[in-house]
Coordinates of C-alpha atoms in Angstrom, one line a residue:
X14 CA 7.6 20.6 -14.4
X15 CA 4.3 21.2 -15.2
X16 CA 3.7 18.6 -17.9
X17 CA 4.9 16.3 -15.7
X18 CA 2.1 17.4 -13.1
X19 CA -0.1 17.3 -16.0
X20 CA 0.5 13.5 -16.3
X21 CA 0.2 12.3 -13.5
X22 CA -2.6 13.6 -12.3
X23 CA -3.7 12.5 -15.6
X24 CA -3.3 9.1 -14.3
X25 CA -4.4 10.0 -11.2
X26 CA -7.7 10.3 -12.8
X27 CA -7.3 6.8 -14.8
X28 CA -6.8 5.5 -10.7
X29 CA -10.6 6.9 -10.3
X30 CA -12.3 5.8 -13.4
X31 CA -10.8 2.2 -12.8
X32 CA -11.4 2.1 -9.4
X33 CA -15.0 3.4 -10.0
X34 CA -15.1 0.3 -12.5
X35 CA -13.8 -2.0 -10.3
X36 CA -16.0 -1.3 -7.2
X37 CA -19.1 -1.4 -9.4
X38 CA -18.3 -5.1 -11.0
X39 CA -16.6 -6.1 -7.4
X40 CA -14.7 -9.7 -7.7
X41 CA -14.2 -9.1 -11.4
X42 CA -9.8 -9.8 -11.8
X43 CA -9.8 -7.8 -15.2
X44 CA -11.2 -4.6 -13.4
X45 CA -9.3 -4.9 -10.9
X46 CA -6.1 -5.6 -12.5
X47 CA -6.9 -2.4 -14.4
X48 CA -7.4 -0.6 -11.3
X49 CA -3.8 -1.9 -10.4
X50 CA -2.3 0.0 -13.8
X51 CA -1.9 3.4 -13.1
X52 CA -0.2 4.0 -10.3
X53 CA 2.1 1.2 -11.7
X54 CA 2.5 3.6 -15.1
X55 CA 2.9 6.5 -12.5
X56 CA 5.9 5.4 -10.9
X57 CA 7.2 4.2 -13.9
X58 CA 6.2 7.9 -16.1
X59 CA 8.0 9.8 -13.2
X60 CA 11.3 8.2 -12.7
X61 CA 12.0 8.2 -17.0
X62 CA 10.4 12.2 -17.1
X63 CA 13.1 13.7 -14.4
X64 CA 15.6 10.8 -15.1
X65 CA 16.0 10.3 -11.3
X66 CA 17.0 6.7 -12.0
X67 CA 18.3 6.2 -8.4
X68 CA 18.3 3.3 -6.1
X69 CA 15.1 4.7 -4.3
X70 CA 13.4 5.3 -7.4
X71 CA 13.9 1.8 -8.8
X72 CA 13.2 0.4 -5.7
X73 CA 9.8 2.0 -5.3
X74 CA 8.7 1.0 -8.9
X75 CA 10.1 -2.4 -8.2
X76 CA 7.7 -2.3 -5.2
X77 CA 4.7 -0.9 -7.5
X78 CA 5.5 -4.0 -10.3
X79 CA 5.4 -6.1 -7.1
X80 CA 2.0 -5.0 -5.4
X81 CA 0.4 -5.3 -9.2
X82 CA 1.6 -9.2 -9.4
X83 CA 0.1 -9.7 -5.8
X84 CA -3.5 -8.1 -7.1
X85 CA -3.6 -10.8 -9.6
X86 CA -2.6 -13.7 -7.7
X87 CA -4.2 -12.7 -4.3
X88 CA -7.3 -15.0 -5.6
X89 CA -5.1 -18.1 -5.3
X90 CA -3.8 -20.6 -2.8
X91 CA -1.0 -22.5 -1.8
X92 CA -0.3 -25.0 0.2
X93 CA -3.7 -25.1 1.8
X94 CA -3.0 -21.2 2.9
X95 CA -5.5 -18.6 1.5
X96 CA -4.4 -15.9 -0.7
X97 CA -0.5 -17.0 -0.1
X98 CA 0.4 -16.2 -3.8
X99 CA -0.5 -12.8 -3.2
X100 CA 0.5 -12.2 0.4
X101 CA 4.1 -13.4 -0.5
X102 CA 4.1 -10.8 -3.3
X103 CA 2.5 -8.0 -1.4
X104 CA 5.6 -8.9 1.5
X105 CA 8.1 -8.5 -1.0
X106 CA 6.6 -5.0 -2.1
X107 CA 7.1 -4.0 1.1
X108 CA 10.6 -5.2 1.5
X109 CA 10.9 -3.1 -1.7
X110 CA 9.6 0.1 -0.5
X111 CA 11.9 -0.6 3.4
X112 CA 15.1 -1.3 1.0
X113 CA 14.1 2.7 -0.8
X114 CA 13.8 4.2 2.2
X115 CA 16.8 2.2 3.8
X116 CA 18.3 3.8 0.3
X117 CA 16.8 6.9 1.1
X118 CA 17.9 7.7 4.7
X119 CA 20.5 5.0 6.4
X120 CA 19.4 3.4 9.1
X121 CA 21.5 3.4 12.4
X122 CA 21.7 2.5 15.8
X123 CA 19.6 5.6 17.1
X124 CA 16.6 3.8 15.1
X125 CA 16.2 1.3 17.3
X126 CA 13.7 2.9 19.3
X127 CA 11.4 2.5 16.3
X128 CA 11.3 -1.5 17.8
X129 CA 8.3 -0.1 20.5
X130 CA 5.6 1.3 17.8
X131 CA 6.3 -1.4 15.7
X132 CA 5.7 -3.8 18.6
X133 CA 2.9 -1.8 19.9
X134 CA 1.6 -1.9 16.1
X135 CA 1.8 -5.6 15.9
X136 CA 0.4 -6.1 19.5
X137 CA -2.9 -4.0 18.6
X138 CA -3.3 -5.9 15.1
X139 CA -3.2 -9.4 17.0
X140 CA -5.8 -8.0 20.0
X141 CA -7.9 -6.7 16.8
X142 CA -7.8 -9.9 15.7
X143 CA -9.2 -12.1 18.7
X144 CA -11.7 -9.4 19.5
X145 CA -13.4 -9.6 16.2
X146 CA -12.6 -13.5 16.2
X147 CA -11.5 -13.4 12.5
X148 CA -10.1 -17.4 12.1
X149 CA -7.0 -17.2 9.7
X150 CA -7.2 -20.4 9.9
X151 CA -3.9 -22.2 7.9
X152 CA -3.0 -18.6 6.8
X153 CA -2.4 -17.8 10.4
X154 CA 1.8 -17.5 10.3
X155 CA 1.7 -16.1 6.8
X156 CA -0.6 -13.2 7.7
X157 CA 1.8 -12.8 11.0
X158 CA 4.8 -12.8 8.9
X159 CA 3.1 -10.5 6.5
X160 CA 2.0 -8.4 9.6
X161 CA 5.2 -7.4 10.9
X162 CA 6.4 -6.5 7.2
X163 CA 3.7 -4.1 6.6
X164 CA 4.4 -2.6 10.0
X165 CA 8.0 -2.3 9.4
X166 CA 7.1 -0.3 6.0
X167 CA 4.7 2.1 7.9
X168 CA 7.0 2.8 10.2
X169 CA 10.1 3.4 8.0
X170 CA 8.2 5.2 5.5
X171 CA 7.1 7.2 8.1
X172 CA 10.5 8.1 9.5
X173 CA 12.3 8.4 6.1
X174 CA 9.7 11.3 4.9
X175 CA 10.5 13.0 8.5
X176 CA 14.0 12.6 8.1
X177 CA 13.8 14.6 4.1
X178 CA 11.6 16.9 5.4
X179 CA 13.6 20.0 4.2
X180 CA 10.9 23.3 4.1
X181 CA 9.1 24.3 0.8
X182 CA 8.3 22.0 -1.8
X183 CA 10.0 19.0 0.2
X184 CA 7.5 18.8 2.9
X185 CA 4.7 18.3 0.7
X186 CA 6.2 15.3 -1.0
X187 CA 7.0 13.9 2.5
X188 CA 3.3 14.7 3.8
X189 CA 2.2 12.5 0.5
X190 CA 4.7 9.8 1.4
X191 CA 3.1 9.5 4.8
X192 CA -0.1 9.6 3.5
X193 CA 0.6 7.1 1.3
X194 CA 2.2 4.2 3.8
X195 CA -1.5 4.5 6.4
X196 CA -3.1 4.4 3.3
X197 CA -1.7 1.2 2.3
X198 CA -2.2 -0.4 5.9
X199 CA -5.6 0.9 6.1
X200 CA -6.6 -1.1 3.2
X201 CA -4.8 -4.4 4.2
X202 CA -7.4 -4.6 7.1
X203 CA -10.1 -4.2 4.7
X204 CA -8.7 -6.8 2.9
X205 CA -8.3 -9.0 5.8
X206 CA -11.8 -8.5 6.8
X207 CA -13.4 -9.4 3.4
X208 CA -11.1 -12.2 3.0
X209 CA -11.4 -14.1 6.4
X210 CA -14.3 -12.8 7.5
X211 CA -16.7 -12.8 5.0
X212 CA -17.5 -9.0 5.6
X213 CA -19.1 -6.4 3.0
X214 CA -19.5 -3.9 5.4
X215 CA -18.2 -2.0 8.4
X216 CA -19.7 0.1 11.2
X217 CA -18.0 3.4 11.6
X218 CA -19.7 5.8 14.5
X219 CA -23.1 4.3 13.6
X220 CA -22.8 4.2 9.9
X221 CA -22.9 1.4 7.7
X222 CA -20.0 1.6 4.7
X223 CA -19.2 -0.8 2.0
X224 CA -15.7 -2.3 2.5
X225 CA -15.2 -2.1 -1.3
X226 CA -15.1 1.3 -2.3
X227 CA -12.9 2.2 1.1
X228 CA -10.3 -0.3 0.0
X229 CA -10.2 0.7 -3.5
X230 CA -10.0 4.5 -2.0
X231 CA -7.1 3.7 0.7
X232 CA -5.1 1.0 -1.3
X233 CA -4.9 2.4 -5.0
X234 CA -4.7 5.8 -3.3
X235 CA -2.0 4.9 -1.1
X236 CA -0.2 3.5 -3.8
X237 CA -0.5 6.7 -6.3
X238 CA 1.2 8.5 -3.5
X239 CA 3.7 6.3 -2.8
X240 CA 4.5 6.3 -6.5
X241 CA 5.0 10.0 -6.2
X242 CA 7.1 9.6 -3.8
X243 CA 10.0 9.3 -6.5
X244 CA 10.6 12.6 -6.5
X245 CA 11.7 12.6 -2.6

């Protein structure tokens, strides 16, 4: 148990040297792809070290593979759409991760009360949007699309750590698990904003911050934690 700890905080620390790389040489693919590696290797190192090959398990490594593919094709487009490559792989991570915890913890009919956040979610993104006037432009109904995914994922991550929350140990790993999901969304909207809106910086109760080093903080960090989440 503890050699496993060992290891992946081990590549816990490989997240911060590569992200530190990656933030210091910003727009470089090769640091960031490397940034993209460990939490991959993570999810990957504790499914074969506790042999907890389970639907969930695959499914959130599948979901790990997918977000890595989406970091290196994020830079293209399609079809006159910005970033669509990458956005289309980033969805289907997502769809991943929903299918694990749909694995994880069934859904049924009770759930369906889980429609309002996710609406209220999706109705604060698009006022967000016209308020800081970001133009999509042709990417418009692919970022919508992509939207309501991500939403979906927060929300269902967010129920299906609740829902294993069991005392001891097993609260921890759900805490990490929600962690992990706002993490994720948190750094899509810095993504957004550097992406169609040219931004570098934010203001945050009078303080200037780089957009870079956040992202790289909320969406590799996210992702370690999500990848730990294969021991739920």
């Amino acid at each position: 148990c503890y050699i496993m700890e060992y290891f992946y905080f081990l590549f816990l620390a490989l997240e911060f040297v590569t992200g530190y790389f990656y933030v210091s040489r910003p727009g470089i693919l090769k640091y960031k792809m490397a940034a993209s590696v460990p939490f991959v290797l993570a999810g990957a190192y504790l499914v074969i070290v506790t042999g907890r090959f389970t639907p969930y398990a695959l499914l959130i490594v599948a979901g790990l593979v997918s977000s890595f593919i989406g970091d290196w094709v994020l830079k293209y487009d399609l079809f006159g759409m910005k970033g669509l490559p990458g956005i289309v792989f980033f969805a289907l991570a997502h769809i991943l991760y929903i299918s694990a915890f749909a694995v994880r913890v069934p859904f049924t009919f009770s759930d369906l009360w889980l429609i309002v956040p996710w609406m209220v979610m999706l109705g604060l993104e698009i006022l967000a949007k016209k308020k800081m006037k970001i133009d999509l432009g042709a990417t418009a109904p692919a970022v919508l699309i992509y939207a309501m995914i991500i939403d979906a994922m927060v929300i269902l991550g967010i129920r299906a750590a609740v829902l294993t929350m069991n005392g001891g140990i097993s609260v921890l790993r759900s805490v990490v698990l929600i962690f992990g999901v706002i993490m994720f969304i948190i750094s899509d909207a810095g993504v957004c904003l550097m992406m169609f809106d040219s931004r570098k910086d934010i203001k945050i109760v009078n303080r200037i911050f780089k957009l870079d080093p956040i992202n790289i903080i909320m969406y590799n960090g996210g992702q370690m934690l999500i990848a730990a989440s294969v021991l739920l």
